[in-house]
Coordinates of C-alpha atoms and ligand atoms in Angstrom, one line a residue:
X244 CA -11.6 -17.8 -0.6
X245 CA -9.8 -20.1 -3.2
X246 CA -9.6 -19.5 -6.4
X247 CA -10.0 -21.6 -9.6
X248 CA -7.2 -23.1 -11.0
X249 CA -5.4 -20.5 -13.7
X250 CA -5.6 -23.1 -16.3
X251 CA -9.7 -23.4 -15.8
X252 CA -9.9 -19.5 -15.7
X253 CA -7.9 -18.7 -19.0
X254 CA -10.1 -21.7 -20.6
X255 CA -13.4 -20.3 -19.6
X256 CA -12.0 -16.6 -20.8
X257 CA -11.5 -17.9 -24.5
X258 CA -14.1 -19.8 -24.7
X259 CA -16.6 -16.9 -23.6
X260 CA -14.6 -14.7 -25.8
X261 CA -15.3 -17.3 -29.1
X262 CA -18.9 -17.7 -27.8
X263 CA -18.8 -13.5 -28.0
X264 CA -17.1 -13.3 -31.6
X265 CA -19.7 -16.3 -32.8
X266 CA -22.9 -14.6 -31.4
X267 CA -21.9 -11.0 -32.9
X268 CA -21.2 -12.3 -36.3
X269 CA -24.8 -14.5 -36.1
X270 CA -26.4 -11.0 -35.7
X271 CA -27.1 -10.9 -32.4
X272 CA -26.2 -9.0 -29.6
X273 CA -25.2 -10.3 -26.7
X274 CA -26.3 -8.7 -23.1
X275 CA -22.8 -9.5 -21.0
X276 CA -23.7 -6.1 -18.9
X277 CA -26.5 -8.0 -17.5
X278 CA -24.6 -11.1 -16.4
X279 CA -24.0 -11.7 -12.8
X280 CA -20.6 -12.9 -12.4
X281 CA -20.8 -14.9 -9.2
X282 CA -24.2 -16.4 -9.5
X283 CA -24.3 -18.9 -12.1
X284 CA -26.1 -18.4 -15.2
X285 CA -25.6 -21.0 -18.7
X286 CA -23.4 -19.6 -21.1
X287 CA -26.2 -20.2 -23.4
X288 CA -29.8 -21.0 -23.2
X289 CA -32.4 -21.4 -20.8
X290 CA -32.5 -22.2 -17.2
X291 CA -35.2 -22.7 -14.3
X292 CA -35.2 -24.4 -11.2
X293 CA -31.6 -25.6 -9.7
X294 CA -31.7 -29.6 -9.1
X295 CA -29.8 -32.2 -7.4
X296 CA -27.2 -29.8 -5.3
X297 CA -24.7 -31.6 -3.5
X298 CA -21.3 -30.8 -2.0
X299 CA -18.8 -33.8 -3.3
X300 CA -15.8 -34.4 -2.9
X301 CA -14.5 -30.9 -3.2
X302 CA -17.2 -29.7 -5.3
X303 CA -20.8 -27.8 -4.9
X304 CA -22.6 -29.2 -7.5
X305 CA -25.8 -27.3 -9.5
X306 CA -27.5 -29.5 -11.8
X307 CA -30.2 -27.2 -13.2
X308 CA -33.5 -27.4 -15.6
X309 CA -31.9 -26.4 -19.1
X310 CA -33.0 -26.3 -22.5
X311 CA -30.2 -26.7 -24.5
X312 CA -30.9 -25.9 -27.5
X313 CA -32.8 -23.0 -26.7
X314 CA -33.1 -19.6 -24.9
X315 CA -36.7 -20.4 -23.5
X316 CA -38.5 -23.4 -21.9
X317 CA -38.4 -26.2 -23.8
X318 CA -36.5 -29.7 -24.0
X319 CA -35.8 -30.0 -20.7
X320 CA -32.9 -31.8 -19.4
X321 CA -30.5 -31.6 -16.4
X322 CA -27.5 -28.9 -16.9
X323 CA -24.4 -29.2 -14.9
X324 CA -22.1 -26.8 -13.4
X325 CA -19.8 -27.1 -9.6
X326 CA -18.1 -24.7 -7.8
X327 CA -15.2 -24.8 -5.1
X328 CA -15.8 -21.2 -3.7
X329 CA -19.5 -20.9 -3.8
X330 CA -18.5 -17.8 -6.3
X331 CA -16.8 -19.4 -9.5
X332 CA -19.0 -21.3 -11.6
X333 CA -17.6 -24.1 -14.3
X334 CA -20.1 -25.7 -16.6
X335 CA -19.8 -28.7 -17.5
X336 CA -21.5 -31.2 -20.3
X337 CA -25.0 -31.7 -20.2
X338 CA -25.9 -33.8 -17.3
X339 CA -28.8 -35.6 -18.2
X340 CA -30.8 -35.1 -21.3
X341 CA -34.2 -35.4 -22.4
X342 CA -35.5 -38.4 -24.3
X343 CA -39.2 -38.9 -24.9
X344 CA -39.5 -38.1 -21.5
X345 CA -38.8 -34.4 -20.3
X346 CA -36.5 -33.9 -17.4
X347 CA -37.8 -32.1 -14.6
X348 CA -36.6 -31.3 -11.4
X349 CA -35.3 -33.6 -8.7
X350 CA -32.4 -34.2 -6.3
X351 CA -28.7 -35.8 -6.3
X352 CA -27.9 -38.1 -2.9
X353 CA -25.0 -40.0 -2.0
X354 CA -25.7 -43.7 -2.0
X355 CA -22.3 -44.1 0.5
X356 CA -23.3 -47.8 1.3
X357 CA -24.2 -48.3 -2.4
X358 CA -27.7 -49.8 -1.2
X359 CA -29.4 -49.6 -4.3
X360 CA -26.9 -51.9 -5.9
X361 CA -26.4 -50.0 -9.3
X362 CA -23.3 -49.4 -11.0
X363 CA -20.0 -50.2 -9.8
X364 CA -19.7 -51.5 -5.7
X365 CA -15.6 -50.0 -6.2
X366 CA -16.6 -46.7 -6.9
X367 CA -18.4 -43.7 -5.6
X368 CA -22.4 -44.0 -6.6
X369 CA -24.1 -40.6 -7.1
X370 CA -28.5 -41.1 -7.5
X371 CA -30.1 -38.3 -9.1
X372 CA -33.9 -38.7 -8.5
X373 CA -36.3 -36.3 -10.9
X374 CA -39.5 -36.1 -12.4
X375 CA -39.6 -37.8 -16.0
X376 CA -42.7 -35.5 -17.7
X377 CA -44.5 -37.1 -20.5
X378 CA -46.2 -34.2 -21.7
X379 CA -49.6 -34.2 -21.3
X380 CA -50.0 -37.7 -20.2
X381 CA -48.3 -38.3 -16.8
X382 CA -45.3 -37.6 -14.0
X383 CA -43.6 -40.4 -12.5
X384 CA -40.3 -40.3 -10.4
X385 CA -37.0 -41.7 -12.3
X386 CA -33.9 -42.4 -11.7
X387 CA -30.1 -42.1 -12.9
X388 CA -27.1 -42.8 -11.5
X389 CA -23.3 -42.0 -11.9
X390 CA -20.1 -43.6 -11.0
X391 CA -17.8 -40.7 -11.8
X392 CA -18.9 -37.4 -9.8
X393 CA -21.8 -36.5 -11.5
X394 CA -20.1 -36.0 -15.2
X395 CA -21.9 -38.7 -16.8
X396 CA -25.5 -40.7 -15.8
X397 CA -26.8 -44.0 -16.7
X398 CA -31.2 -43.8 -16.8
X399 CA -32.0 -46.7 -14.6
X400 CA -33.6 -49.7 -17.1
X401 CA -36.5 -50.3 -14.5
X402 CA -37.9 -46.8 -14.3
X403 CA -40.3 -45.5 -13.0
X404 CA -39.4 -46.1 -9.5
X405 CA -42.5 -44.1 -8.4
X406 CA -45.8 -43.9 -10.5
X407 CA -49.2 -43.0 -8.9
X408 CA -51.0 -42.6 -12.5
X409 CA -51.1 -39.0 -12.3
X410 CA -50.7 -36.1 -14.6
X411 CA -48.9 -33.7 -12.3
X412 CA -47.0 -35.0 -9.3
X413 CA -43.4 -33.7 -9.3
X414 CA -40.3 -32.8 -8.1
X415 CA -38.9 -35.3 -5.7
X416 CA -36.8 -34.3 -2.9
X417 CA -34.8 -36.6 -0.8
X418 CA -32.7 -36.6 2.4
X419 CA -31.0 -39.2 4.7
X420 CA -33.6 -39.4 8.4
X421 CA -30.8 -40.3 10.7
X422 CA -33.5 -41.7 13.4
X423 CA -35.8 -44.0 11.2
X424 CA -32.5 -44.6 9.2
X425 CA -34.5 -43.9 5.9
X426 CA -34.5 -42.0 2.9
X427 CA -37.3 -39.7 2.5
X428 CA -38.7 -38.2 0.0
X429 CA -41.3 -35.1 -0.5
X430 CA -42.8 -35.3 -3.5
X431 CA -46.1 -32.8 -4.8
X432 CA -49.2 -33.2 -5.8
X433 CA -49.1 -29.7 -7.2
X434 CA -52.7 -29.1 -8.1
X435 CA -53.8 -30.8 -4.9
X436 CA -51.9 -28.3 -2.8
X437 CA -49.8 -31.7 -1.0
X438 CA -46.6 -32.9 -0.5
X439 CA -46.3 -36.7 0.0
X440 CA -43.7 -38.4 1.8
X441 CA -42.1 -41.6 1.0
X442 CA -39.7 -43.7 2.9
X443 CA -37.3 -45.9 1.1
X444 CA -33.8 -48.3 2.5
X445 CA -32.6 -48.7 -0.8
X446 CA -33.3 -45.6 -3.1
X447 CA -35.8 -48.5 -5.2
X448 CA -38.7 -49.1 -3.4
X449 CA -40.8 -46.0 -1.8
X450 CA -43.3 -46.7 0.1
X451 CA -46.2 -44.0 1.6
X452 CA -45.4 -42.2 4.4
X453 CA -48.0 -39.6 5.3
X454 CA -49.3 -36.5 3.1
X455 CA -49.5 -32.8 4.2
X456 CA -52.1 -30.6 2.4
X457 CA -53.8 -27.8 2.6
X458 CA -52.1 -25.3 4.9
X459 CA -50.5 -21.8 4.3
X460 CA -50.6 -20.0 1.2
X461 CA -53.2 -22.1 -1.5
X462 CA -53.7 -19.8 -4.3
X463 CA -51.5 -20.8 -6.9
X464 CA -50.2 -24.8 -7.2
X465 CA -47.3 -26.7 -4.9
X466 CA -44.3 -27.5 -6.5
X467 CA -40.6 -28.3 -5.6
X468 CA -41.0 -29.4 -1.8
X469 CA -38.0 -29.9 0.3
X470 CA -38.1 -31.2 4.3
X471 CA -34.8 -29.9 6.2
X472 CA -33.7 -30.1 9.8
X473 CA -32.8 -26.4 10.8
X474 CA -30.3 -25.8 13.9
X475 CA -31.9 -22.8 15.9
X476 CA -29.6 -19.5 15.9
X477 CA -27.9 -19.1 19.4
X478 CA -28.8 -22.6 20.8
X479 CA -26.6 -25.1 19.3
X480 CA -28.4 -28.0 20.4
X481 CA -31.9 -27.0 19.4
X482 CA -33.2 -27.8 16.2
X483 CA -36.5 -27.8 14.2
X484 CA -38.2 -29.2 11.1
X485 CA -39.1 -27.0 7.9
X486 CA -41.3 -28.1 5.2
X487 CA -40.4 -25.4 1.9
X488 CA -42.2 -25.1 -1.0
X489 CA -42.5 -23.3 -4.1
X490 CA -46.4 -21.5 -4.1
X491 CA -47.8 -18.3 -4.5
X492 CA -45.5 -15.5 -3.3
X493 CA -46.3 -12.2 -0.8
X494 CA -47.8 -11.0 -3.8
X495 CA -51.2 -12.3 -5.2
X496 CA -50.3 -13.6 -8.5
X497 CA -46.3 -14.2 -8.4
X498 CA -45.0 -17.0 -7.6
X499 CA -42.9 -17.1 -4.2
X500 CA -42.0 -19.6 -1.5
X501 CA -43.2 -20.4 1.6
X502 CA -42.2 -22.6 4.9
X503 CA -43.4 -24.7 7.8
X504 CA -42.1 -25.2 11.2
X505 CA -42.8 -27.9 13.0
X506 CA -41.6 -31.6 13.8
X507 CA -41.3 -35.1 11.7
X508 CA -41.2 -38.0 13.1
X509 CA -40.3 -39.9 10.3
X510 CA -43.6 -40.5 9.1
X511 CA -45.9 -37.2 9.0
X512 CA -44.7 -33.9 9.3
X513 CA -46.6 -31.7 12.2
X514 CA -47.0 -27.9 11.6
X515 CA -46.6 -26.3 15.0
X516 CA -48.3 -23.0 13.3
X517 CA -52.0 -22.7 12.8
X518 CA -53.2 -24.0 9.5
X519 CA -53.8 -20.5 8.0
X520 CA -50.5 -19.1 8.8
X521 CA -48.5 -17.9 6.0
X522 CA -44.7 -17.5 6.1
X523 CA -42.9 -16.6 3.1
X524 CA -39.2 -17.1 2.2
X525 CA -38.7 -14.2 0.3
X526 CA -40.5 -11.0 -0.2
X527 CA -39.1 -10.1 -3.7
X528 CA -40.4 -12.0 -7.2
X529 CA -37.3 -13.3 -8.1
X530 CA -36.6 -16.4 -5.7
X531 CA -38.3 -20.0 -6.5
X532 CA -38.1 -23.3 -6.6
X533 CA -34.8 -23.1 -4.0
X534 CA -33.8 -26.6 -2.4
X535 CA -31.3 -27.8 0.2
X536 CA -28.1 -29.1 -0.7
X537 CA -27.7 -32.7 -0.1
X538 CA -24.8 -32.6 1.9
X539 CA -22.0 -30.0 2.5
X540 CA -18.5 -29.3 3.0
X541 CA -19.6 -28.6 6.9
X542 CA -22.8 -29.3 9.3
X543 CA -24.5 -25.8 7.4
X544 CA -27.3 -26.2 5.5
X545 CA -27.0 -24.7 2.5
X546 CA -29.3 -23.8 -0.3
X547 CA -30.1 -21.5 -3.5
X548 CA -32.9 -20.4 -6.0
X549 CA -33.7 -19.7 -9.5
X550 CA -33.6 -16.3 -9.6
X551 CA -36.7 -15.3 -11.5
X552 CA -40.2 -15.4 -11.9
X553 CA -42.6 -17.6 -14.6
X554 CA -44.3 -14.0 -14.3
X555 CA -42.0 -12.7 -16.8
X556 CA -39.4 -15.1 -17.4
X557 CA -39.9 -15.2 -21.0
X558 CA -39.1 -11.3 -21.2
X559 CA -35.8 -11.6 -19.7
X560 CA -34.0 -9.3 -21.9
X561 CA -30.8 -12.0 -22.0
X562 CA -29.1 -13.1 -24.8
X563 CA -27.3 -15.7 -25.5
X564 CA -28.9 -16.6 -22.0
X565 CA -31.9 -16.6 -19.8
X566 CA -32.3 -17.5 -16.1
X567 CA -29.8 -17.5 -13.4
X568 CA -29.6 -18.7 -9.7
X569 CA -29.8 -16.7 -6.9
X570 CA -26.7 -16.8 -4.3
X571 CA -26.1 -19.3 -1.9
X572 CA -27.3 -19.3 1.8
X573 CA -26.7 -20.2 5.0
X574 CA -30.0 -21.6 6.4
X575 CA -31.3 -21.7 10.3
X576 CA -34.5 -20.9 12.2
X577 CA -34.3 -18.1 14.6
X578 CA -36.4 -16.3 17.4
X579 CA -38.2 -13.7 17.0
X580 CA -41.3 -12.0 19.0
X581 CA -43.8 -14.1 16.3
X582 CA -42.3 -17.2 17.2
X583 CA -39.3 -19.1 14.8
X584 CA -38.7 -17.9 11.7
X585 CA -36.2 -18.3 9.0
X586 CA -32.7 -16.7 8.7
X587 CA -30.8 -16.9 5.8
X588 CA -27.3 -15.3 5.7
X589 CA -25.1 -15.0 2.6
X590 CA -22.1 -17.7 1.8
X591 CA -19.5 -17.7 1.4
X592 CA -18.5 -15.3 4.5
X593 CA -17.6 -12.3 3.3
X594 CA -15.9 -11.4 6.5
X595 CA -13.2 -13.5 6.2
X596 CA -11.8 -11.5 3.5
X597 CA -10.6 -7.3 3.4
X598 CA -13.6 -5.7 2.7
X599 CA -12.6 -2.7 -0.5
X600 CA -14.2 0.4 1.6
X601 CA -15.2 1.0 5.0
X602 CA -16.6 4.0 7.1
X603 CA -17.4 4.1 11.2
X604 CA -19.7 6.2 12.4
X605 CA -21.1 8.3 9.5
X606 CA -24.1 10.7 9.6
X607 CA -26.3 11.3 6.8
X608 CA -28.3 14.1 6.4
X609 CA -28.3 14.4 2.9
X610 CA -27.7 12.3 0.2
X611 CA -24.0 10.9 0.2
X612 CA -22.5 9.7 -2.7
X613 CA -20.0 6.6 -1.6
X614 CA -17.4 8.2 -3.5
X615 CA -14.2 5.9 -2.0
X616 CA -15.2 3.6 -4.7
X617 CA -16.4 3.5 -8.0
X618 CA -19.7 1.2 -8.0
X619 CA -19.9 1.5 -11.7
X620 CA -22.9 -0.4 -13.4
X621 CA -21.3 -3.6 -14.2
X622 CA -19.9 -5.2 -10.9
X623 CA -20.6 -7.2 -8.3
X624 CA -20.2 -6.4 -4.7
X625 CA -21.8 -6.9 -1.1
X626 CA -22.6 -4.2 1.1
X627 CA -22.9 -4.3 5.2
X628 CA -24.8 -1.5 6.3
X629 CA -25.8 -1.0 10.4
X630 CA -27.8 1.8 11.6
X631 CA -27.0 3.3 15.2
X632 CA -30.1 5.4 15.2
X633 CA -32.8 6.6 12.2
X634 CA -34.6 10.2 12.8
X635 CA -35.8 10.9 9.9
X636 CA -39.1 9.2 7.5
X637 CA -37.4 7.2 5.0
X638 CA -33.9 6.0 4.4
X639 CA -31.9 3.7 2.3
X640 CA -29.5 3.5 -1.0
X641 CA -29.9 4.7 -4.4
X642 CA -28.4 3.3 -7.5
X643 CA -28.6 6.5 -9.7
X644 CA -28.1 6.3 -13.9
X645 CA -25.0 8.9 -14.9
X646 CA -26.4 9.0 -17.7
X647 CA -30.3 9.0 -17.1
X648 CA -31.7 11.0 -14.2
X649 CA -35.2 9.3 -14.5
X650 CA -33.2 6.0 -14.4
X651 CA -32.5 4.8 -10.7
X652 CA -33.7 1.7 -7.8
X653 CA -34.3 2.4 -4.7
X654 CA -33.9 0.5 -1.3
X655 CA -35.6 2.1 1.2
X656 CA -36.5 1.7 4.7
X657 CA -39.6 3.5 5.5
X658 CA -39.7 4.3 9.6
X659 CA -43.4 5.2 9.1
X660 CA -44.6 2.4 7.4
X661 CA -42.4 0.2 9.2
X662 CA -40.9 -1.8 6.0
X663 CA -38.2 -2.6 3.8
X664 CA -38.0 -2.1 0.0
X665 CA -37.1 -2.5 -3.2
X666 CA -38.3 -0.1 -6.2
X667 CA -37.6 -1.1 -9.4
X668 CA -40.2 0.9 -10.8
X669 CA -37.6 3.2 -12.8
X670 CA -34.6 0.8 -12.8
X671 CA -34.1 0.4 -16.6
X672 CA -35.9 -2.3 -19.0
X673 CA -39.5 -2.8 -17.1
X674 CA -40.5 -6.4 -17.9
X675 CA -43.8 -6.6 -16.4
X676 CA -46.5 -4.9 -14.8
X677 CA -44.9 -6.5 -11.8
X678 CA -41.6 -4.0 -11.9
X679 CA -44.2 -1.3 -11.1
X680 CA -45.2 -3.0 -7.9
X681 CA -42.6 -2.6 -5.2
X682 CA -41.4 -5.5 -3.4
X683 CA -42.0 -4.7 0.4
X684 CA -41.2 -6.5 3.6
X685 CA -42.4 -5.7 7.3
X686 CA -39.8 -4.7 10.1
X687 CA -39.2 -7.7 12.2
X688 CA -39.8 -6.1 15.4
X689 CA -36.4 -6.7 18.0
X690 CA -34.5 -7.4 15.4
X691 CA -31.6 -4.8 14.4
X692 CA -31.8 -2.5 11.1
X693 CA -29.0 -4.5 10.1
X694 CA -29.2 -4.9 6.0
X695 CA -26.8 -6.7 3.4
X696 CA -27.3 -6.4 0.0
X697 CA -25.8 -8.1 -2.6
X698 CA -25.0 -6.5 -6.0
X699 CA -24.3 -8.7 -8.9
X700 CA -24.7 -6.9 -12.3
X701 CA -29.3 -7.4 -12.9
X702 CA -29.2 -8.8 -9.2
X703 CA -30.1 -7.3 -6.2
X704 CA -30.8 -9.5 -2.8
X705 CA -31.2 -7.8 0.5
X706 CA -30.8 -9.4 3.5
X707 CA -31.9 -7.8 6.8
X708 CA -32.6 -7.8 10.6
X709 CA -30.5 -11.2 11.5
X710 CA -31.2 -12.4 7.9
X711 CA -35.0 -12.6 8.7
X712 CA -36.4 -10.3 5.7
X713 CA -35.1 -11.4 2.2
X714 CA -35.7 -9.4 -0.7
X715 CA -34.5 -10.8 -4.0
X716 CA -34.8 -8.2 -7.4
X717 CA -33.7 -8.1 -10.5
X718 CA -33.3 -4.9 -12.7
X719 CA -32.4 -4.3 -16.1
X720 CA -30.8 -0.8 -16.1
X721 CA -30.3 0.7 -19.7
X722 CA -27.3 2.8 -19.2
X723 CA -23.7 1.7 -18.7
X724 CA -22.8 4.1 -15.9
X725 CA -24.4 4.7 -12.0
X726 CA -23.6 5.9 -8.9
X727 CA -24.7 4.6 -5.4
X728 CA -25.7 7.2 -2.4
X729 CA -26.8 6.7 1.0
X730 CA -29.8 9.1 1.7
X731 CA -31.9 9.9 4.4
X732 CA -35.3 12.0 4.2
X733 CA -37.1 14.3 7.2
X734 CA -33.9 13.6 10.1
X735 CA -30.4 12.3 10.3
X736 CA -29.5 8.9 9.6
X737 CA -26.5 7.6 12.2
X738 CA -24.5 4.8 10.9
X739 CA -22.5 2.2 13.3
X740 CA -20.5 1.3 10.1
X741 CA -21.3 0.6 6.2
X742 CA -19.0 -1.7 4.9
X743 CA -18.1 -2.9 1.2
X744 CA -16.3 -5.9 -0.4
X745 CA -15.9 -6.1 -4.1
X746 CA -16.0 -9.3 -6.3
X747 CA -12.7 -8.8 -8.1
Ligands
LIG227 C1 -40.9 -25.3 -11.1 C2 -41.1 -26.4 -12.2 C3 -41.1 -27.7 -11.5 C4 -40.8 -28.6 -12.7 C5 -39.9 -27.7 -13.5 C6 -40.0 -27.9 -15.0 O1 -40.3 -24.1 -11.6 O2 -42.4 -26.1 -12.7 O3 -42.3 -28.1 -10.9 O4 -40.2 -29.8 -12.4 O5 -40.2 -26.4 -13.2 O6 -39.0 -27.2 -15.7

């Protein structure tokens, strides 16, 4: 894994340390215990959805829904931050900010044969398509476009490039069709429960595709739709279409994401599921509005989420901050005795580098405390965790307070219940009614109790079985101190190996 440059690490450092100094002597406190380190947050202010991600010229860019003047929704404009490791974070000048119209989300493509004819034919052309908001009176699809990587955007003088006269339609989404050699867009008709699709040659004229409505989970409104071609685990050749978007969640009244799996044909999208099915990205709260990356530094496909839920995003306890993104992931469809499903595995590859603890073979009969490192409160770290063979009820980790025995969170596998979870129920700071409800996933039958979880200060995101159950959490733990034990209830627990790597 590379590393920034010394120069932008010592800058970041002092500039974090004024911001500190400046926020103490305002009065308030800053909450820097909460901060993940490799998932980006704003050093100030409010964030939601992540927009326009695309890998350029050396860089993973996030553009992201800020308010920046603000620590909560409001005056919403396009952020900007890149990445050359997928775990540093630099932020960078505002992006694209609000005028009478309010920024919303949308994408960033690559306009490599500069076919829209804006800006300068001798240098690189980024488009950033999003949703201009005119509160209260309509949504229509704009455009901006840069000639320097994304640092600075030019509002397109004849915008809107899409308007359909209606009050919510939203977050466009766009990628390149190789076979209809088009640009397509989803778009949402978020009350209506519909994506539309819109084919374009030059990133200026859209014209109607085809609409998909209707299907999968309908309680709550439709938002930030993405279409994706998935390569199929274990058969290289094989690939599938998804349809994502941002809905209700597993549980009734969060919001949550869910997929399709079917086919497009450059024109309509085909669900090869029944109409009532429901499949669900992530079984946690804390995972929305996630989108593709346009492009990346290989053939993956890529992608991340906000990491939090309009439940109770307003109660994030953060200061000077609030919002952050989830990590990213490695995207694919993958087999499973219920047909395809998704698979999402954590990036960068951990693997690659010396992991800070590992132990073969270990039995657990009671609770073990995984003493070879310190897992203080207050760091980030991934943990690989296989299981040989399970005897007893329930097993799983604990995160227990040093100083607090009522505070811990649980991640528990339950062999009678057959599921995965996370209880956050005692974890610290409860936000909402919601923290009481545990976040729970069904086994994936055939699939091995294989889990990852990644730590990262308030975050945690499991990912098990083949990367087929995700559950994304965050806690708000009150003291400073904790330890982390591997426990096993009624019956031995036989581990193939646990392994740890810790974000230094
Ligand atoms: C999703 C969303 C989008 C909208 C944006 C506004 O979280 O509601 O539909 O574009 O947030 O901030």
């Amino acid at each position: 894994m590379k590393i920034l440059s010394k120069s932008i690490q010592l800058r970041s450092l002092f500039s974090s340390i004024l911001l500190l100094i400046s926020l103490t002597i305002l009065g308030q406190s800053p909450t820097e215990q909460w901060r993940p380190s490799i998932h980006f947050s704003p050093k100030m202010n409010w964030t939601n959805d992540p927009n326009g991600l695309i890998f350029f010229k050396g860089y993973y860019h996030l553009f992201f829904q800020h308010n920046p003047k603000g620590n909560d929704w409001g005056n919403m404009s396009w952020g900007h931050a890149r990445s050359k490791d997928m775990l540093h974070w630099e932020e960078l000048p505002i992006a694209i900010p609000h005028g009478d119209e309010y920024i919303f989300s949308g994408c960033v493509v690559w306009d490599k044969e500069h076919v829209s004819g804006l800006g300068d034919p001798n240098k690189d052309l980024l488009v950033a398509i999003y949703t201009a908001d005119y509160p209260n009176k309509k949504q229509e699809q704009h455009l901006a476009y840069s000639n320097d990587e994304g640092l600075t955007w030019k509002k397109y003088a004849k915008n809107p490039i899409l308007d359909i006269q209606l009050l919510n339609f939203r977050d466009p989404n766009i990628i390149w069709h190789q076979a209809s050699k088009q640009f397509v867009m989803s778009v949402a008709k978020p009350l209506e429960r519909s994506v539309q699709f819109y084919g374009s040659k030059n990133l200026l004229n859209w014209e109607l595709l085809s609409e998909f409505s209707n299907q999968g989970e309908l309680d709550m409104i439709w938002e930030c739709p993405s279409l994706v071609e998935l390569p199929i685990a274990g058969k290289e050749q094989e690939s599938k279409w998804v349809l994502f978007n941002s809905s209700q969640g597993v549980q009734k009244g969060f919001v949550g994401m869910q997929y399709f799996v079917g086919e497009f044909n450059g024109k309509t999208f085909i669900n090869e599921n029944p109409r009532e099915t429901k499949l669900y990205v992530d079984f946690g709260k804390d995972f929305y509005a996630a989108i593709p990356f346009y492009q990346t530094a290989t053939k993956d496909v890529l992608w991340l989420g906000w990491a939090l839920s309009w439940q109770y995003a307003k109660e994030q306890p953060t200061y000077p901050w609030k919002g952050q993104m989830s990590s990213l992931r490695k995207l694919s469809l993958i087999d499973t005795q219920e047909g395809l499903r998704l698979k999402q595995e954590f990036q960068p590859d951990f693997n690659l580098v010396e992991p800070s603890f590992q132990a073969k073979d270990l039995s657990i009969s009671k609770p073990k405390i995984l003493s070879g490192i310190k897992l203080l409160q207050g760091k980030s770290y991934l943990i690989d965790l296989e299981v040989e063979e399970s005897r007893g009820d329930r097993w799983g980790l604990r995160w227990q307070s040093l100083d607090n025995p009522q505070e811990y969170t649980l991640l528990v596998f339950d062999e009678i219940k057959k599921q995965w979870s996370i209880d956050r129920s005692h974890s610290g700071k409860i936000l909402s009614p919601g923290f009481f409800k545990v976040d729970a996933a069904n086994l994936v039958e055939g699939k091995p109790k294989h889990l990852k979880v990644l730590v990262d200060h308030s975050m945690l995101e499991l990912l098990a079985q083949d990367g087929t159950v995700a559950i994304s959490s965050l806690r708000f733990p009150l003291s400073s101190k904790e330890n982390l034990s591997i426990f096993s209830e009624n019956g031995k627990l036989d581990l193939k190996q646990i392994t740890i790597w810790e974000v230094k």
